Tab-separated table of C-alpha atoms in Angstrom:
chain	number	residue	atom	x	y	z
A	25	UNK	CA	0.000	0.000	0.000
A	26	UNK	CA	1.123	3.534	-0.607
A	27	UNK	CA	2.578	5.292	2.349
A	28	UNK	CA	4.188	8.653	2.909
A	29	UNK	CA	7.026	8.787	5.347
A	30	UNK	CA	8.688	11.980	6.453
A	31	UNK	CA	12.050	12.450	7.989
A	32	UNK	CA	13.164	13.654	10.326
A	33	UNK	CA	10.326	12.959	12.759
A	34	UNK	CA	11.341	16.015	14.741
A	35	UNK	CA	13.532	18.993	13.937
A	36	UNK	CA	14.634	21.804	16.226
A	37	UNK	CA	16.359	24.874	14.783
A	38	UNK	CA	17.082	28.494	15.635
A	39	UNK	CA	15.143	31.364	14.146
A	40	UNK	CA	16.705	32.461	10.865
A	41	UNK	CA	18.000	29.004	9.977
A	42	UNK	CA	16.643	26.904	7.132
A	43	UNK	CA	14.559	23.788	7.776
A	44	UNK	CA	14.492	20.839	5.390
A	45	UNK	CA	11.991	18.016	5.616
A	46	UNK	CA	11.886	14.959	3.389
A	47	UNK	CA	9.087	12.695	2.271
A	48	UNK	CA	9.130	9.334	0.511
A	49	UNK	CA	6.268	7.443	-1.054
A	50	UNK	CA	5.740	4.154	-2.846
A	51	UNK	CA	3.436	4.387	-5.857
A	52	UNK	CA	2.936	6.656	-8.866
A	53	UNK	CA	1.262	9.932	-8.056
A	54	UNK	CA	-0.741	12.716	-9.676
A	55	UNK	CA	0.654	15.243	-7.260
A	56	UNK	CA	2.258	15.652	-3.879
A	57	UNK	CA	1.073	18.227	-1.386
A	58	UNK	CA	2.515	19.672	1.806
A	59	UNK	CA	0.317	20.664	4.715
A	60	UNK	CA	0.999	22.331	8.021
A	61	UNK	CA	-0.793	21.635	11.282
A	62	UNK	CA	-0.559	23.716	14.402
A	63	UNK	CA	-1.240	21.817	17.605
A	64	UNK	CA	-4.929	20.923	17.912
A	65	UNK	CA	-5.870	22.674	14.703
A	66	UNK	CA	-6.765	21.744	11.152
A	67	UNK	CA	-4.399	21.189	8.267
A	68	UNK	CA	-3.439	24.150	6.154
A	69	UNK	CA	-2.431	23.598	2.561
A	70	UNK	CA	1.018	24.999	1.798
A	71	UNK	CA	1.997	23.933	-1.688
A	72	UNK	CA	1.138	21.379	-4.377
A	73	UNK	CA	3.621	19.989	-6.861
A	74	UNK	CA	2.447	17.998	-9.840
A	75	UNK	CA	4.102	14.791	-10.963
A	76	UNK	CA	5.559	16.500	-14.049
A	77	UNK	CA	7.127	19.311	-12.004
A	78	UNK	CA	10.515	19.135	-10.336
A	79	UNK	CA	10.601	22.260	-8.218
A	80	UNK	CA	8.164	24.845	-6.972
A	81	UNK	CA	8.470	27.978	-4.875
A	82	UNK	CA	5.998	29.868	-2.743
A	83	UNK	CA	7.346	32.682	-0.603
A	84	UNK	CA	9.867	31.146	1.810
A	85	UNK	CA	8.893	27.614	0.762
A	86	UNK	CA	10.688	25.529	-1.808
A	87	UNK	CA	9.494	22.060	-2.738
A	88	UNK	CA	11.305	19.545	-4.914
A	89	UNK	CA	9.982	16.326	-6.346
A	90	UNK	CA	12.023	13.408	-7.664
A	91	UNK	CA	9.623	10.863	-9.124
A	92	UNK	CA	12.456	8.460	-9.980
A	93	UNK	CA	13.330	8.244	-6.292
A	94	UNK	CA	9.724	8.730	-5.170
A	95	UNK	CA	10.746	11.471	-2.817
A	96	UNK	CA	10.089	15.123	-2.103
A	97	UNK	CA	11.619	17.747	0.115
A	98	UNK	CA	10.227	20.890	1.704
A	99	UNK	CA	12.635	23.712	2.484
A	100	UNK	CA	11.584	26.595	4.697
A	101	UNK	CA	14.100	29.416	4.480
A	102	UNK	CA	14.785	32.034	7.138
A	103	UNK	CA	12.565	30.272	9.644
A	104	UNK	CA	10.513	32.130	12.235
A	105	UNK	CA	9.150	31.060	15.616
A	106	UNK	CA	5.681	31.148	14.010
A	107	UNK	CA	6.750	28.325	11.667
A	108	UNK	CA	6.663	25.963	14.645
A	109	UNK	CA	4.153	23.259	13.652
A	110	UNK	CA	3.862	19.746	12.257
A	111	UNK	CA	4.411	19.403	8.525
A	112	UNK	CA	2.894	16.593	6.493
A	113	UNK	CA	3.330	15.451	2.949
A	114	UNK	CA	0.309	13.925	1.256
A	115	UNK	CA	0.192	12.067	-2.022
A	116	UNK	CA	-2.661	11.940	-4.469
A	117	UNK	CA	-1.825	8.675	-6.091
A	118	UNK	CA	-2.300	8.001	-9.773
A	119	UNK	CA	-5.489	6.114	-10.549
A	120	UNK	CA	-7.055	6.850	-7.207
A	121	UNK	CA	-10.116	8.881	-6.426
A	122	UNK	CA	-9.632	12.600	-6.664
A	123	UNK	CA	-7.897	13.885	-3.564
A	124	UNK	CA	-7.940	10.612	-1.686
A	125	UNK	CA	-4.789	11.808	-0.027
A	126	UNK	CA	-2.397	9.504	1.757
A	127	UNK	CA	-0.687	11.440	4.518
A	128	UNK	CA	2.760	10.843	5.876
A	129	UNK	CA	3.739	10.572	9.494
A	130	UNK	CA	4.779	14.212	9.744
A	131	UNK	CA	7.767	16.219	10.894
A	132	UNK	CA	7.423	18.224	14.073
A	133	UNK	CA	9.352	21.472	13.561
A	134	UNK	CA	10.323	23.611	16.531
A	135	UNK	CA	11.847	26.999	15.767
A	136	UNK	CA	13.545	28.516	18.792
A	137	UNK	CA	13.431	32.325	19.032
B	15	UNK	CA	-10.839	34.141	2.671
B	16	UNK	CA	-13.630	31.520	2.722
B	17	UNK	CA	-13.087	28.635	5.097
B	18	UNK	CA	-14.488	25.259	6.079
B	19	UNK	CA	-16.281	25.346	9.409
B	20	UNK	CA	-16.959	22.389	11.670
B	21	UNK	CA	-19.215	21.991	14.668
B	22	UNK	CA	-18.960	21.100	17.446
B	23	UNK	CA	-15.288	21.580	18.197
B	24	UNK	CA	-15.457	18.886	20.865
B	25	UNK	CA	-18.013	16.119	21.316
B	26	UNK	CA	-18.086	13.675	24.210
B	27	UNK	CA	-20.369	10.680	23.897
B	28	UNK	CA	-20.935	7.322	25.500
B	29	UNK	CA	-20.114	4.084	23.725
B	30	UNK	CA	-23.049	2.900	21.645
B	31	UNK	CA	-24.502	6.359	21.119
B	32	UNK	CA	-24.999	7.995	17.746
B	33	UNK	CA	-23.119	11.166	16.883
B	34	UNK	CA	-23.426	13.590	13.995
B	35	UNK	CA	-20.493	15.766	13.082
B	36	UNK	CA	-21.318	18.813	11.018
B	37	UNK	CA	-19.391	20.715	8.405
B	38	UNK	CA	-20.025	23.678	6.159
B	39	UNK	CA	-17.659	23.390	3.171
B	40	UNK	CA	-16.545	26.307	1.039
B	41	UNK	CA	-19.573	27.340	-0.981
B	42	UNK	CA	-18.325	26.895	-4.540
B	43	UNK	CA	-16.464	23.662	-3.881
B	44	UNK	CA	-17.662	20.431	-5.433
B	45	UNK	CA	-15.791	17.691	-3.591
B	46	UNK	CA	-16.197	16.960	0.083
B	47	UNK	CA	-14.221	14.711	2.374
B	48	UNK	CA	-13.914	13.365	5.864
B	49	UNK	CA	-10.551	12.462	7.330
B	50	UNK	CA	-9.685	11.457	10.853
B	51	UNK	CA	-6.598	11.564	13.046
B	52	UNK	CA	-6.299	9.340	16.068
B	53	UNK	CA	-4.101	10.997	18.684
B	54	UNK	CA	-0.450	10.642	17.736
B	55	UNK	CA	-1.190	8.875	14.465
B	56	UNK	CA	-1.466	9.740	10.789
B	57	UNK	CA	-4.300	11.605	9.177
B	58	UNK	CA	-6.444	8.924	7.507
B	59	UNK	CA	-8.893	9.189	4.617
B	60	UNK	CA	-12.441	8.132	5.418
B	61	UNK	CA	-14.660	9.110	2.515
B	62	UNK	CA	-15.028	11.408	-0.475
B	63	UNK	CA	-18.345	12.757	-1.747
B	64	UNK	CA	-19.193	14.263	-5.095
B	65	UNK	CA	-22.403	14.949	-6.969
B	66	UNK	CA	-24.480	13.821	-3.989
B	67	UNK	CA	-22.924	10.424	-3.678
B	68	UNK	CA	-19.901	8.709	-2.178
B	69	UNK	CA	-16.981	8.624	-4.629
B	70	UNK	CA	-14.744	6.429	-2.547
B	71	UNK	CA	-14.490	5.175	0.997
B	72	UNK	CA	-11.764	3.533	3.015
B	73	UNK	CA	-11.877	0.274	4.959
B	74	UNK	CA	-12.420	2.340	8.100
B	75	UNK	CA	-15.705	3.662	6.716
B	76	UNK	CA	-17.846	0.648	7.553
B	77	UNK	CA	-21.612	0.336	7.954
B	78	UNK	CA	-21.493	2.346	11.176
B	79	UNK	CA	-20.561	5.452	9.197
B	80	UNK	CA	-22.664	7.482	6.813
B	81	UNK	CA	-22.431	10.876	5.150
B	82	UNK	CA	-25.086	13.218	3.953
B	83	UNK	CA	-25.462	16.575	2.311
B	84	UNK	CA	-28.958	17.371	3.565
B	85	UNK	CA	-29.138	20.834	2.013
B	86	UNK	CA	-26.992	23.029	-0.175
B	87	UNK	CA	-24.502	23.928	2.513
B	88	UNK	CA	-24.059	21.285	5.215
B	89	UNK	CA	-22.100	18.058	4.987
B	90	UNK	CA	-22.479	15.627	7.866
B	91	UNK	CA	-20.754	12.503	9.144
B	92	UNK	CA	-22.867	10.170	11.258
B	93	UNK	CA	-21.513	7.379	13.410
B	94	UNK	CA	-24.414	5.140	14.372
B	95	UNK	CA	-23.075	3.291	17.369
B	96	UNK	CA	-19.814	4.727	18.597
B	97	UNK	CA	-16.955	2.572	19.861
B	98	UNK	CA	-14.042	3.563	22.055
B	99	UNK	CA	-11.715	3.313	19.056
B	100	UNK	CA	-13.737	5.969	17.210
B	101	UNK	CA	-12.184	8.558	19.523
B	102	UNK	CA	-10.216	10.828	17.213
B	103	UNK	CA	-10.079	14.227	15.596
B	104	UNK	CA	-12.412	14.280	12.590
B	105	UNK	CA	-11.602	16.721	9.814
B	106	UNK	CA	-13.912	17.831	7.063
B	107	UNK	CA	-12.385	19.152	3.851
B	108	UNK	CA	-13.546	20.448	0.517
B	109	UNK	CA	-11.917	21.127	-2.824
B	110	UNK	CA	-12.717	22.595	-6.187
B	111	UNK	CA	-12.794	20.841	-9.501
B	112	UNK	CA	-9.916	18.777	-10.777
B	113	UNK	CA	-7.188	16.450	-9.689
B	114	UNK	CA	-4.831	19.230	-8.706
B	115	UNK	CA	-7.100	21.234	-6.445
B	116	UNK	CA	-5.785	21.441	-2.889
B	117	UNK	CA	-7.952	20.497	0.051
B	118	UNK	CA	-9.227	23.101	2.463
B	119	UNK	CA	-9.638	21.630	5.923
B	120	UNK	CA	-11.773	22.677	8.840
B	121	UNK	CA	-10.355	22.884	12.356
B	122	UNK	CA	-11.807	19.525	13.235
B	123	UNK	CA	-14.150	18.000	15.790
B	124	UNK	CA	-12.497	16.153	18.646
B	125	UNK	CA	-14.678	13.126	19.367
B	126	UNK	CA	-14.202	11.420	22.716
B	127	UNK	CA	-16.055	8.156	23.272
B	128	UNK	CA	-16.239	7.033	26.895
């Protein structure tokens, strides 16, 4: 079965540093999405990268996708204390129902002020 | 910016009771979903709903679960006879047309079954 796995499970950095999170998956995908979740809250969509794209930027976020390795990375540059949250990758796998997303285990990011 | 709203934010119920979780998706969205997250675990897909019928459901979504869009705005998840293991955060989401439309999630309903 398809499964998203992020690493690291937890990441602690200082404000101003960059944070990189990785995600791996198992089957062919239509797209891969990154979501953020603050403690006890809903998931907020950050960025979507399609299977035919290799890199995408949105503000301080940079996402890469390597379909040959079935992996993606999320880079947050110049991190802020407000970036503290859990970050999840989610894959919309090829041939599945629209937006039947398979979520990864998440990376808990702590940005120290 | 329009958002998905869910009520209640927290629901406590006794085992065997029926619960209805309510959601108001974004008004011009066409696809509706329920996901759940057991404490400390992954977010899991339950069901997707389009054109007034279920598009797909997971193995979790057994006969105890049902969804309904009773009017033009609400989208509900009913659990007929709750079990202890149904305790989780339940998230409603909606999306626009197409495979590459991101999901917009509500803040969730925390269901506690005692």
